[in-house]
């Protein structure tokens, strides 16, 4: 999971800092306690119709009279992203896993990793090369699932799933399958049994806030008071000790969620996100927050904050490890997503035992945040897969077989984990991180119903956070809708370049006169074609909705 946390602060900034709540056409604000309806292991591999016959694309795993014929031994290939464990813990796990697969499926699994270095290019090359990979990790948020589906990179699984993944089929609703469907084809397998919410925040020192007479930091106004308190009372501490970059958007994200009704979804472009949707209740209308008068007020406020010294004067060129600065007490806030906030309790306590940690959740004011789409972490079968049927059977076991689940998710019991007398997972006494580190990067297979919780001395704080944010959750209304930009690449590129040029400097108050900077930013967006692009987005959304 270490690699997943790494990308969550970089690759997922747009969705994690900007996956703003979507909207629905009804007043239903439910989320969801995604408790899985578990099938039995005996059900796996059984056809839905006991008398059914089905050939399957490969022909090597036919269904005959309702029974799946696995008499031909096959090797399933699976591709995931990440740097493999340094000492081969994944391969040791595979030895044990393949014993189970030989017995249950007459098959074995091979894993292929694509390292994080230049991963996007390597991933796309794998797809366009005609690879015969069977299972492949994908995501609609940062790996172009729908674009690759448009290019025919993935196999339609609709007919196969009832026969070869019966537990997943029975445990997935029609609406959930719709979210995995592109132009009538089921091209992705959902992650829908793991509750998680991406919501951005500023971590801060509650003990310091109390020193300054604040009960908590929960708004832009109290954040300002907190930062002023640091400047007045904590010599050598920069309130937000950070280095800016072309991807910086956290202060804009704060304003967006604190001071407007806008939501981000269909049509958004780049880290600066100058295109949004009007509101949760009017999410099929495209707008630009940059042209809101409130954005000018935001720019003026950020210039004031920058001039006060809330961040380094050379912020746009500074190189700062903000997390290290926060943990060491030389920064008063740290921008992150909630997934990175959970481990911060332990990390801060180790460096500053007397520190009190708290979070300013940008979404708390509206109590409105979109849940990750089911294809945030997903899995597909490539168009050239040799063994799609057996691959689906494996995937069914990945998500629903306790023995397979615990082995793949946690590693080998006794080597990567033990279960203590209270039923929690812990590291074995002789665990060595260098030798025994293990992780499973097919994240879409996670299932809360089969989890063995890891012991955490700060679990009560984490539970409090989850109880607080879970009621804010709204489902993503855009499903598999994606804007077709094939004829709009030039405009999209220009809009993105305008955003990355102007927004970071504006949000840190380093663009000169803030009013003039906003005017220049708006002019750059207009010259890039933002009005025409938003009109096209609305046209495609109307078409998608049958209007």
Coordinates of C-alpha atoms in Angstrom, one line a residue:
X1 CA 0.0 0.0 0.0
X2 CA 3.0 2.3 0.3
X3 CA 3.0 2.8 -3.5
X4 CA -0.7 3.6 -3.5
X5 CA -0.2 6.3 -0.9
X6 CA 2.6 7.7 -3.0
X7 CA 0.5 8.2 -6.1
X8 CA -2.5 9.5 -4.0
X9 CA -0.6 12.8 -3.4
X10 CA 0.5 13.2 -7.0
X11 CA -1.5 11.3 -9.6
X12 CA -4.8 11.6 -7.8
X13 CA -4.7 15.2 -6.8
X14 CA -7.4 16.1 -9.3
X15 CA -9.7 13.5 -8.1
X16 CA -8.6 13.6 -4.5
X17 CA -8.4 17.3 -4.2
X18 CA -11.1 18.0 -6.7
X19 CA -13.4 15.1 -6.9
X20 CA -16.2 17.4 -5.9
X21 CA -19.6 16.1 -5.1
X22 CA -21.7 15.2 -8.1
X23 CA -25.4 15.6 -8.5
X24 CA -28.4 13.5 -9.0
X25 CA -31.8 14.0 -10.6
X26 CA -33.6 13.0 -7.4
X27 CA -33.4 14.1 -3.8
X28 CA -31.8 10.8 -2.8
X29 CA -28.7 11.6 -0.9
X30 CA -28.0 8.1 0.3
X31 CA -24.6 6.5 0.4
X32 CA -24.2 3.5 1.2
X33 CA -23.1 1.0 3.3
X34 CA -21.6 -1.3 0.8
X35 CA -22.0 -4.6 2.6
X36 CA -21.4 -7.4 0.2
X37 CA -23.9 -10.1 -0.3
X38 CA -21.5 -13.0 -0.2
X39 CA -21.8 -16.0 -2.4
X40 CA -20.3 -19.4 -1.5
X41 CA -17.1 -20.8 -2.8
X42 CA -19.1 -23.8 -4.1
X43 CA -21.0 -21.4 -6.3
X44 CA -17.9 -20.2 -8.1
X45 CA -17.6 -21.6 -11.6
X46 CA -21.3 -22.7 -11.7
X47 CA -23.3 -21.3 -14.6
X48 CA -26.4 -19.2 -13.7
X49 CA -28.6 -21.7 -15.7
X50 CA -27.9 -25.2 -14.5
X51 CA -28.6 -26.6 -18.0
X52 CA -26.7 -23.9 -19.9
X53 CA -24.0 -24.4 -22.6
X54 CA -21.6 -21.7 -23.4
X55 CA -18.4 -21.8 -25.5
X56 CA -16.6 -18.7 -24.4
X57 CA -14.2 -16.7 -26.5
X58 CA -11.1 -19.0 -26.1
X59 CA -12.9 -22.3 -26.3
X60 CA -10.7 -23.8 -23.6
X61 CA -13.2 -23.3 -20.7
X62 CA -16.6 -24.2 -22.1
X63 CA -19.8 -24.5 -20.0
X64 CA -21.4 -27.8 -20.6
X65 CA -24.8 -28.5 -19.0
X66 CA -24.2 -25.8 -16.5
X67 CA -20.8 -27.0 -15.4
X68 CA -17.6 -25.2 -16.3
X69 CA -15.0 -27.5 -17.9
X70 CA -11.5 -26.6 -16.6
X71 CA -9.9 -29.8 -17.8
X72 CA -7.4 -27.9 -20.0
X73 CA -4.6 -26.3 -17.8
X74 CA -4.0 -22.6 -18.6
X75 CA -1.8 -19.8 -17.4
X76 CA -3.6 -16.5 -16.7
X77 CA -1.5 -13.3 -17.1
X78 CA -2.2 -10.3 -15.0
X79 CA -0.7 -6.8 -15.3
X80 CA -0.6 -4.3 -12.4
X81 CA 1.1 -1.0 -11.8
X82 CA 3.9 -0.4 -9.3
X83 CA 7.4 -1.4 -8.3
X84 CA 7.4 -5.0 -7.3
X85 CA 8.4 -5.9 -3.8
X86 CA 12.2 -5.8 -3.6
X87 CA 12.8 -9.2 -2.2
X88 CA 10.2 -11.2 -4.2
X89 CA 7.4 -11.5 -1.6
X90 CA 4.9 -11.3 -4.4
X91 CA 6.5 -14.3 -6.0
X92 CA 6.5 -16.3 -2.8
X93 CA 2.8 -15.4 -2.4
X94 CA 2.2 -16.6 -6.0
X95 CA 3.6 -20.1 -5.1
X96 CA 1.0 -20.5 -2.4
X97 CA -1.8 -18.9 -4.5
X98 CA -1.2 -21.1 -7.5
X99 CA -1.6 -24.2 -5.3
X100 CA -5.1 -23.0 -4.7
X101 CA -5.7 -22.1 -8.3
X102 CA -4.4 -25.5 -9.5
X103 CA -6.9 -27.3 -7.2
X104 CA -9.9 -25.0 -7.9
X105 CA -9.4 -23.8 -11.4
X106 CA -6.7 -26.0 -13.0
X107 CA -4.8 -22.8 -13.8
X108 CA -1.9 -20.7 -12.6
X109 CA -1.4 -16.9 -12.4
X110 CA 1.5 -14.9 -13.7
X111 CA 2.0 -11.3 -12.5
X112 CA 3.6 -8.6 -14.6
X113 CA 4.4 -5.2 -13.0
X114 CA 4.8 -1.8 -14.7
X115 CA 7.1 0.3 -12.6
X116 CA 6.0 3.9 -11.7
X117 CA 8.8 5.4 -13.7
X118 CA 7.1 6.5 -16.9
X119 CA 4.2 4.2 -16.1
X120 CA 1.7 6.0 -18.3
X121 CA 3.7 5.5 -21.5
X122 CA 4.6 1.9 -20.7
X123 CA 1.0 1.1 -19.9
X124 CA -0.3 2.5 -23.2
X125 CA 2.4 0.7 -25.1
X126 CA 1.4 -2.6 -23.6
X127 CA -2.2 -2.0 -24.8
X128 CA -1.4 -0.9 -28.3
X129 CA 1.2 -3.7 -28.8
X130 CA -1.5 -6.4 -29.0
X131 CA -0.5 -7.9 -25.7
X132 CA -2.2 -11.1 -24.7
X133 CA -2.5 -10.0 -21.0
X134 CA -5.7 -11.4 -19.5
X135 CA -6.4 -9.3 -16.4
X136 CA -5.2 -5.7 -16.5
X137 CA -5.6 -3.0 -13.9
X138 CA -7.3 0.2 -15.1
X139 CA -9.0 3.3 -13.9
X140 CA -11.3 5.9 -15.4
X141 CA -9.7 8.7 -13.4
X142 CA -6.0 8.4 -14.3
X143 CA -5.5 5.6 -16.8
X144 CA -7.9 6.5 -19.6
X145 CA -10.3 3.5 -19.2
X146 CA -13.0 4.9 -21.4
X147 CA -10.6 6.3 -24.0
X148 CA -8.9 2.9 -24.2
X149 CA -12.3 1.2 -24.4
X150 CA -13.2 3.5 -27.4
X151 CA -10.0 2.2 -29.1
X152 CA -11.1 -1.4 -28.6
X153 CA -8.4 -2.2 -26.1
X154 CA -10.7 -4.3 -23.8
X155 CA -12.9 -7.3 -24.3
X156 CA -16.7 -7.2 -23.7
X157 CA -17.3 -9.3 -20.7
X158 CA -21.1 -9.0 -20.6
X159 CA -21.9 -12.6 -21.8
X160 CA -19.1 -14.2 -19.8
X161 CA -19.6 -12.8 -16.4
X162 CA -22.7 -14.8 -15.3
X163 CA -20.9 -18.0 -16.2
X164 CA -17.4 -17.3 -14.9
X165 CA -17.8 -14.8 -12.2
X166 CA -21.2 -15.7 -10.7
X167 CA -20.5 -14.2 -7.3
X168 CA -19.6 -10.9 -8.7
X169 CA -22.5 -11.0 -11.1
X170 CA -25.0 -11.7 -8.3
X171 CA -23.5 -9.1 -6.0
X172 CA -23.6 -6.2 -8.5
X173 CA -26.7 -4.1 -9.3
X174 CA -27.9 -3.1 -12.7
X175 CA -26.9 0.5 -12.0
X176 CA -23.4 -0.6 -10.9
X177 CA -23.0 -2.6 -14.2
X178 CA -24.2 0.5 -16.1
X179 CA -21.3 2.4 -14.6
X180 CA -18.9 -0.2 -16.0
X181 CA -20.5 -0.2 -19.5
X182 CA -19.3 1.6 -22.5
X183 CA -21.4 1.7 -25.7
X184 CA -23.3 -1.4 -24.6
X185 CA -20.2 -3.4 -23.6
X186 CA -19.1 -4.3 -20.1
X187 CA -15.5 -3.4 -20.2
X188 CA -14.6 -3.0 -16.5
X189 CA -15.1 -4.9 -13.3
X190 CA -16.2 -2.7 -10.5
X191 CA -14.7 -1.9 -7.1
X192 CA -17.9 -1.6 -5.2
X193 CA -17.4 -3.5 -2.0
X194 CA -14.7 -1.2 -0.5
X195 CA -16.0 2.0 1.1
X196 CA -13.7 4.9 0.6
X197 CA -14.1 8.6 0.1
X198 CA -11.6 11.0 -1.4
X199 CA -11.9 14.3 0.3
X200 CA -9.2 17.0 0.6
X201 CA -8.1 18.7 3.8
X202 CA -5.5 20.7 5.6
X203 CA -4.0 18.8 8.6
X204 CA -3.1 21.2 11.4
X205 CA -1.9 21.3 15.0
X206 CA -5.0 21.5 17.2
X207 CA -2.8 22.1 20.3
X208 CA -1.5 25.2 18.6
X209 CA -4.9 26.4 17.6
X210 CA -6.0 26.1 21.2
X211 CA -3.0 28.3 22.2
X212 CA -4.3 30.9 19.8
X213 CA -7.8 30.8 21.3
X214 CA -9.4 28.7 18.5
X215 CA -11.5 25.7 19.2
X216 CA -10.8 24.4 15.8
X217 CA -10.0 25.3 12.2
X218 CA -13.1 24.8 10.1
X219 CA -13.3 27.7 7.6
X220 CA -11.1 30.1 5.6
X221 CA -11.6 32.7 8.3
X222 CA -10.4 30.4 11.2
X223 CA -7.6 29.2 9.0
X224 CA -6.4 32.8 8.6
X225 CA -6.6 33.3 12.3
X226 CA -4.6 30.1 12.9
X227 CA -1.9 31.2 10.4
X228 CA -1.7 34.6 12.0
X229 CA -1.3 32.9 15.4
X230 CA 1.6 31.0 14.1
X231 CA 3.3 34.1 12.8
X232 CA 2.8 35.8 16.1
X233 CA 3.7 33.0 18.5
X234 CA 5.8 30.4 16.7
X235 CA 9.2 31.9 15.7
X236 CA 10.8 30.0 12.8
X237 CA 7.5 28.3 11.7
X238 CA 6.0 29.2 8.3
X239 CA 2.2 28.6 8.5
X240 CA 2.2 26.7 5.2
X241 CA 5.7 25.8 4.4
X242 CA 5.3 24.6 0.9
X243 CA 6.8 24.8 -2.6
X244 CA 4.5 25.7 -5.5
X245 CA 4.4 24.0 -8.9
X246 CA 2.4 24.0 -12.1
X247 CA 0.0 21.5 -10.4
X248 CA -0.7 23.4 -7.2
X249 CA -4.4 23.8 -6.7
X250 CA -5.1 23.1 -3.0
X251 CA -6.0 26.7 -2.1
X252 CA -8.3 26.9 -5.1
X253 CA -9.8 23.6 -4.0
X254 CA -10.5 25.0 -0.6
X255 CA -12.2 28.1 -2.0
X256 CA -14.1 26.1 -4.5
X257 CA -15.6 23.9 -1.9
X258 CA -16.0 26.5 0.8
X259 CA -17.4 29.5 -1.1
X260 CA -19.3 28.1 -4.1
X261 CA -21.9 25.5 -5.1
X262 CA -19.9 24.3 -8.1
X263 CA -19.0 20.6 -8.4
X264 CA -16.3 19.0 -10.6
X265 CA -17.2 16.2 -12.9
X266 CA -17.8 15.8 -16.6
X267 CA -15.7 18.1 -18.7
X268 CA -13.0 19.0 -16.1
X269 CA -9.6 19.8 -17.5
X270 CA -6.3 19.4 -15.8
X271 CA -5.1 20.3 -12.3
X272 CA -6.3 23.9 -12.5
X273 CA -9.9 22.6 -13.3
X274 CA -11.2 25.8 -14.9
X275 CA -14.3 23.9 -16.1
X276 CA -16.9 22.7 -13.6
X277 CA -20.5 21.8 -13.2
X278 CA -23.1 24.3 -11.9
X279 CA -24.1 22.5 -8.8
X280 CA -25.0 19.1 -7.4
X281 CA -28.6 19.5 -8.4
X282 CA -27.7 20.9 -11.8
X283 CA -24.7 18.8 -12.7
X284 CA -25.3 18.6 -16.4
X285 CA -24.6 22.3 -16.9
X286 CA -21.1 23.3 -17.7
X287 CA -19.6 26.5 -16.1
X288 CA -16.2 28.1 -15.3
X289 CA -15.6 29.2 -11.7
X290 CA -12.8 31.5 -13.0
X291 CA -15.5 33.8 -14.4
X292 CA -17.3 34.0 -11.1
X293 CA -16.9 37.4 -9.3
X294 CA -16.1 35.4 -6.2
X295 CA -12.9 34.2 -7.9
X296 CA -11.6 37.7 -8.0
X297 CA -12.3 38.0 -4.2
X298 CA -10.4 34.7 -3.8
X299 CA -7.4 36.1 -5.7
X300 CA -7.3 39.2 -3.6
X301 CA -7.5 37.2 -0.4
X302 CA -4.6 35.0 -1.5
X303 CA -2.5 38.0 -2.3
X304 CA -3.1 39.3 1.2
X305 CA -2.2 35.9 2.7
X306 CA 1.0 35.7 0.7
X307 CA 2.0 39.2 1.6
X308 CA 1.5 38.3 5.3
X309 CA 3.9 35.4 5.0
X310 CA 1.6 32.5 5.2
X311 CA 3.9 30.6 2.8
X312 CA 7.5 31.2 1.7
X313 CA 8.1 34.4 -0.3
X314 CA 9.8 32.3 -3.0
X315 CA 7.0 29.7 -2.9
X316 CA 6.9 29.3 -6.7
X317 CA 10.6 28.2 -6.8
X318 CA 11.0 26.7 -3.3
X319 CA 11.7 23.1 -2.8
X320 CA 10.0 22.0 0.5
X321 CA 9.1 18.6 1.9
X322 CA 5.9 19.9 3.5
X323 CA 5.1 16.6 5.3
X324 CA 8.5 16.5 6.9
X325 CA 8.1 20.2 7.8
X326 CA 4.7 19.6 9.4
X327 CA 5.9 16.6 11.4
X328 CA 9.0 18.5 12.6
X329 CA 7.0 21.5 13.6
X330 CA 8.3 24.0 11.0
X331 CA 5.0 24.1 9.1
X332 CA 1.6 24.6 10.6
X333 CA -0.5 22.9 8.0
X334 CA -0.2 20.1 5.5
X335 CA -2.4 19.6 2.4
X336 CA -3.5 16.0 1.8
X337 CA -6.4 13.7 1.1
X338 CA -8.1 11.8 3.8
X339 CA -6.4 8.5 2.8
X340 CA -3.1 10.1 3.7
X341 CA -4.5 11.6 6.9
X342 CA -5.1 8.2 8.6
X343 CA -1.4 7.3 9.1
X344 CA -0.5 10.8 10.1
X345 CA -1.8 10.2 13.7
X346 CA 1.0 7.7 14.3
X347 CA 3.6 9.6 12.3
X348 CA 3.0 12.8 14.2
X349 CA 2.9 11.1 17.6
X350 CA 6.3 9.5 16.9
X351 CA 7.9 12.9 16.3
X352 CA 5.9 15.1 18.6
X353 CA 4.2 13.0 21.3
X354 CA 2.4 16.0 22.8
X355 CA 1.0 17.3 19.5
X356 CA -2.8 17.1 18.8
X357 CA -3.7 16.5 15.2
X358 CA -6.9 17.7 13.6
X359 CA -8.2 18.3 10.1
X360 CA -9.9 21.2 8.3
X361 CA -12.0 19.3 5.8
X362 CA -12.9 21.5 2.8
X363 CA -16.1 19.5 2.3
X364 CA -17.5 19.9 5.8
X365 CA -19.2 23.2 5.2
X366 CA -21.4 21.8 2.4
X367 CA -21.3 18.3 3.8
X368 CA -21.2 17.2 0.2
X369 CA -18.6 15.0 -1.4
X370 CA -18.6 12.6 -4.2
X371 CA -17.7 9.0 -3.6
X372 CA -15.0 7.5 -5.9
X373 CA -16.6 6.0 -9.0
X374 CA -16.7 2.3 -9.2
X375 CA -14.1 2.5 -11.9
X376 CA -11.6 4.5 -9.8
X377 CA -9.8 1.2 -9.2
X378 CA -10.9 -1.3 -11.8
X379 CA -9.9 -4.3 -13.8
X380 CA -10.5 -5.2 -17.4
X381 CA -9.7 -8.1 -19.8
X382 CA -7.6 -7.1 -22.8
X383 CA -9.0 -7.6 -26.3
X384 CA -6.3 -10.1 -27.1
X385 CA -6.6 -12.2 -23.9
X386 CA -6.0 -15.9 -24.4
X387 CA -7.8 -17.0 -21.3
X388 CA -10.6 -14.6 -20.4
X389 CA -12.8 -17.2 -18.9
X390 CA -10.3 -18.5 -16.4
X391 CA -9.3 -15.0 -15.7
X392 CA -12.8 -14.1 -14.6
X393 CA -13.0 -17.2 -12.5
X394 CA -9.8 -16.0 -10.7
X395 CA -11.2 -12.6 -10.3
X396 CA -14.3 -14.0 -8.6
X397 CA -12.1 -15.8 -6.1
X398 CA -9.9 -12.6 -5.6
X399 CA -13.0 -10.8 -4.3
X400 CA -15.1 -13.5 -2.6
X401 CA -12.9 -16.5 -1.5
X402 CA -11.6 -15.8 2.0
X403 CA -8.5 -17.9 1.6
X404 CA -7.6 -16.3 -1.7
X405 CA -8.5 -12.8 -0.4
X406 CA -6.3 -12.9 2.7
X407 CA -3.4 -14.4 0.8
X408 CA -3.5 -11.8 -2.0
X409 CA -4.3 -8.8 0.1
X410 CA -2.0 -9.4 3.0
X411 CA 0.6 -12.0 1.9
X412 CA 1.5 -15.2 3.7
X413 CA 0.3 -15.6 7.2
X414 CA 3.3 -15.9 9.5
X415 CA 5.6 -14.1 7.1
X416 CA 3.7 -10.8 6.3
X417 CA 1.1 -10.9 9.1
X418 CA -0.2 -12.8 12.1
X419 CA -3.6 -12.5 13.8
X420 CA -3.5 -11.5 17.4
X421 CA -5.8 -12.8 20.2
X422 CA -8.2 -9.9 19.5
X423 CA -8.6 -10.8 15.8
X424 CA -6.4 -8.0 14.5
X425 CA -3.6 -8.3 12.0
X426 CA -0.1 -7.5 13.2
X427 CA 3.4 -7.9 11.9
X428 CA 5.2 -11.1 13.0
X429 CA 7.9 -10.6 15.7
X430 CA 10.6 -11.4 13.1
X431 CA 9.1 -9.3 10.3
X432 CA 11.8 -7.5 8.3
X433 CA 10.5 -4.7 6.1
X434 CA 13.5 -5.0 3.7
X435 CA 13.0 -8.7 3.2
X436 CA 9.3 -9.3 3.8
X437 CA 7.5 -6.1 2.4
X438 CA 4.5 -7.2 0.3
X439 CA 1.6 -5.4 -1.4
X440 CA -1.1 -6.3 -3.9
X441 CA -1.7 -3.7 -6.5
X442 CA -4.9 -5.1 -8.0
X443 CA -6.8 -2.6 -5.8
X444 CA -10.2 -3.3 -7.4
X445 CA -10.5 -6.6 -5.6
X446 CA -10.9 -5.1 -2.1
X447 CA -14.0 -6.2 -0.2
X448 CA -14.8 -4.8 3.3
X449 CA -16.7 -8.0 4.2
X450 CA -13.5 -10.1 4.1
X451 CA -11.1 -7.6 5.7
X452 CA -9.1 -8.6 8.7
X453 CA -8.5 -5.2 10.3
X454 CA -5.0 -4.2 11.1
X455 CA -4.2 -3.2 14.7
X456 CA -3.9 0.5 15.0
X457 CA -3.4 2.3 18.3
X458 CA -5.2 5.3 16.7
X459 CA -8.1 3.4 15.4
X460 CA -10.6 5.3 17.5
X461 CA -9.5 8.6 15.9
X462 CA -9.8 7.1 12.5
X463 CA -13.2 5.7 13.3
X464 CA -14.2 9.2 14.4
X465 CA -13.0 10.7 11.1
X466 CA -14.9 8.1 9.0
X467 CA -18.1 8.6 11.1
X468 CA -17.8 12.3 10.3
X469 CA -17.2 12.2 6.6
X470 CA -19.3 9.2 5.5
X471 CA -22.7 11.0 5.7
X472 CA -21.4 13.5 3.2
X473 CA -21.1 10.9 0.5
X474 CA -23.0 11.2 -2.8
X475 CA -22.8 8.8 -5.7
X476 CA -21.2 9.9 -8.9
X477 CA -24.0 10.7 -11.4
X478 CA -21.9 10.8 -14.5
X479 CA -21.3 7.0 -14.6
X480 CA -19.5 6.1 -17.8
X481 CA -20.0 9.4 -19.5
X482 CA -16.9 10.8 -20.9
X483 CA -16.3 13.8 -23.1
X484 CA -15.2 12.9 -26.5
X485 CA -12.3 15.3 -27.1
X486 CA -11.0 13.8 -30.4
X487 CA -11.9 17.0 -32.3
X488 CA -11.0 19.2 -29.4
X489 CA -7.5 18.3 -28.5
X490 CA -6.0 21.7 -29.4
X491 CA -8.6 23.5 -27.2
X492 CA -8.2 21.1 -24.3
X493 CA -4.4 21.5 -24.4
X494 CA -4.6 25.3 -24.6
X495 CA -7.2 25.5 -21.7
X496 CA -5.0 23.2 -19.6
X497 CA -1.9 25.3 -20.3
X498 CA -3.7 28.5 -19.4
X499 CA -4.7 26.9 -16.1
X500 CA -1.3 25.6 -15.2
X501 CA 0.2 29.0 -16.1
X502 CA -2.1 31.2 -14.1
X503 CA -3.8 29.3 -11.3
X504 CA -0.7 28.4 -9.1
X505 CA 0.6 32.0 -9.2
X506 CA -2.9 33.4 -8.4
X507 CA -3.6 31.0 -5.6
X508 CA -0.3 31.8 -3.9
X509 CA -0.7 35.6 -4.6
X510 CA 2.4 35.7 -6.8
X511 CA 0.8 36.9 -10.1
X512 CA 1.1 40.6 -9.5
X513 CA -2.0 42.6 -9.1
X514 CA -4.7 40.0 -8.4
X515 CA -7.5 41.7 -10.3
X516 CA -5.4 42.1 -13.4
X517 CA -4.1 38.6 -13.1
X518 CA -7.6 37.2 -13.1
X519 CA -8.5 39.3 -16.1
X520 CA -5.4 37.9 -18.0
X521 CA -6.3 34.4 -16.9
X522 CA -9.8 34.8 -18.2
X523 CA -8.6 36.2 -21.5
X524 CA -6.2 33.3 -21.9
X525 CA -9.1 30.8 -21.3
X526 CA -11.3 32.6 -23.9
X527 CA -8.5 32.6 -26.4
X528 CA -8.0 28.9 -25.7
X529 CA -11.7 28.3 -26.7
X530 CA -13.2 27.6 -23.2
X531 CA -16.7 28.9 -24.2
X532 CA -16.8 26.7 -27.3
X533 CA -15.5 23.7 -25.3
X534 CA -18.1 24.1 -22.6
X535 CA -20.9 24.3 -25.2
X536 CA -19.6 21.1 -26.7
X537 CA -19.5 19.4 -23.3
X538 CA -23.1 20.4 -22.7
X539 CA -24.1 19.1 -26.2
X540 CA -22.5 15.7 -25.5
X541 CA -24.1 15.5 -22.0
X542 CA -27.5 16.2 -23.5
X543 CA -26.9 13.5 -26.1
X544 CA -25.9 11.1 -23.4
X545 CA -29.1 11.8 -21.5
X546 CA -31.2 11.3 -24.6
X547 CA -32.2 15.0 -24.9

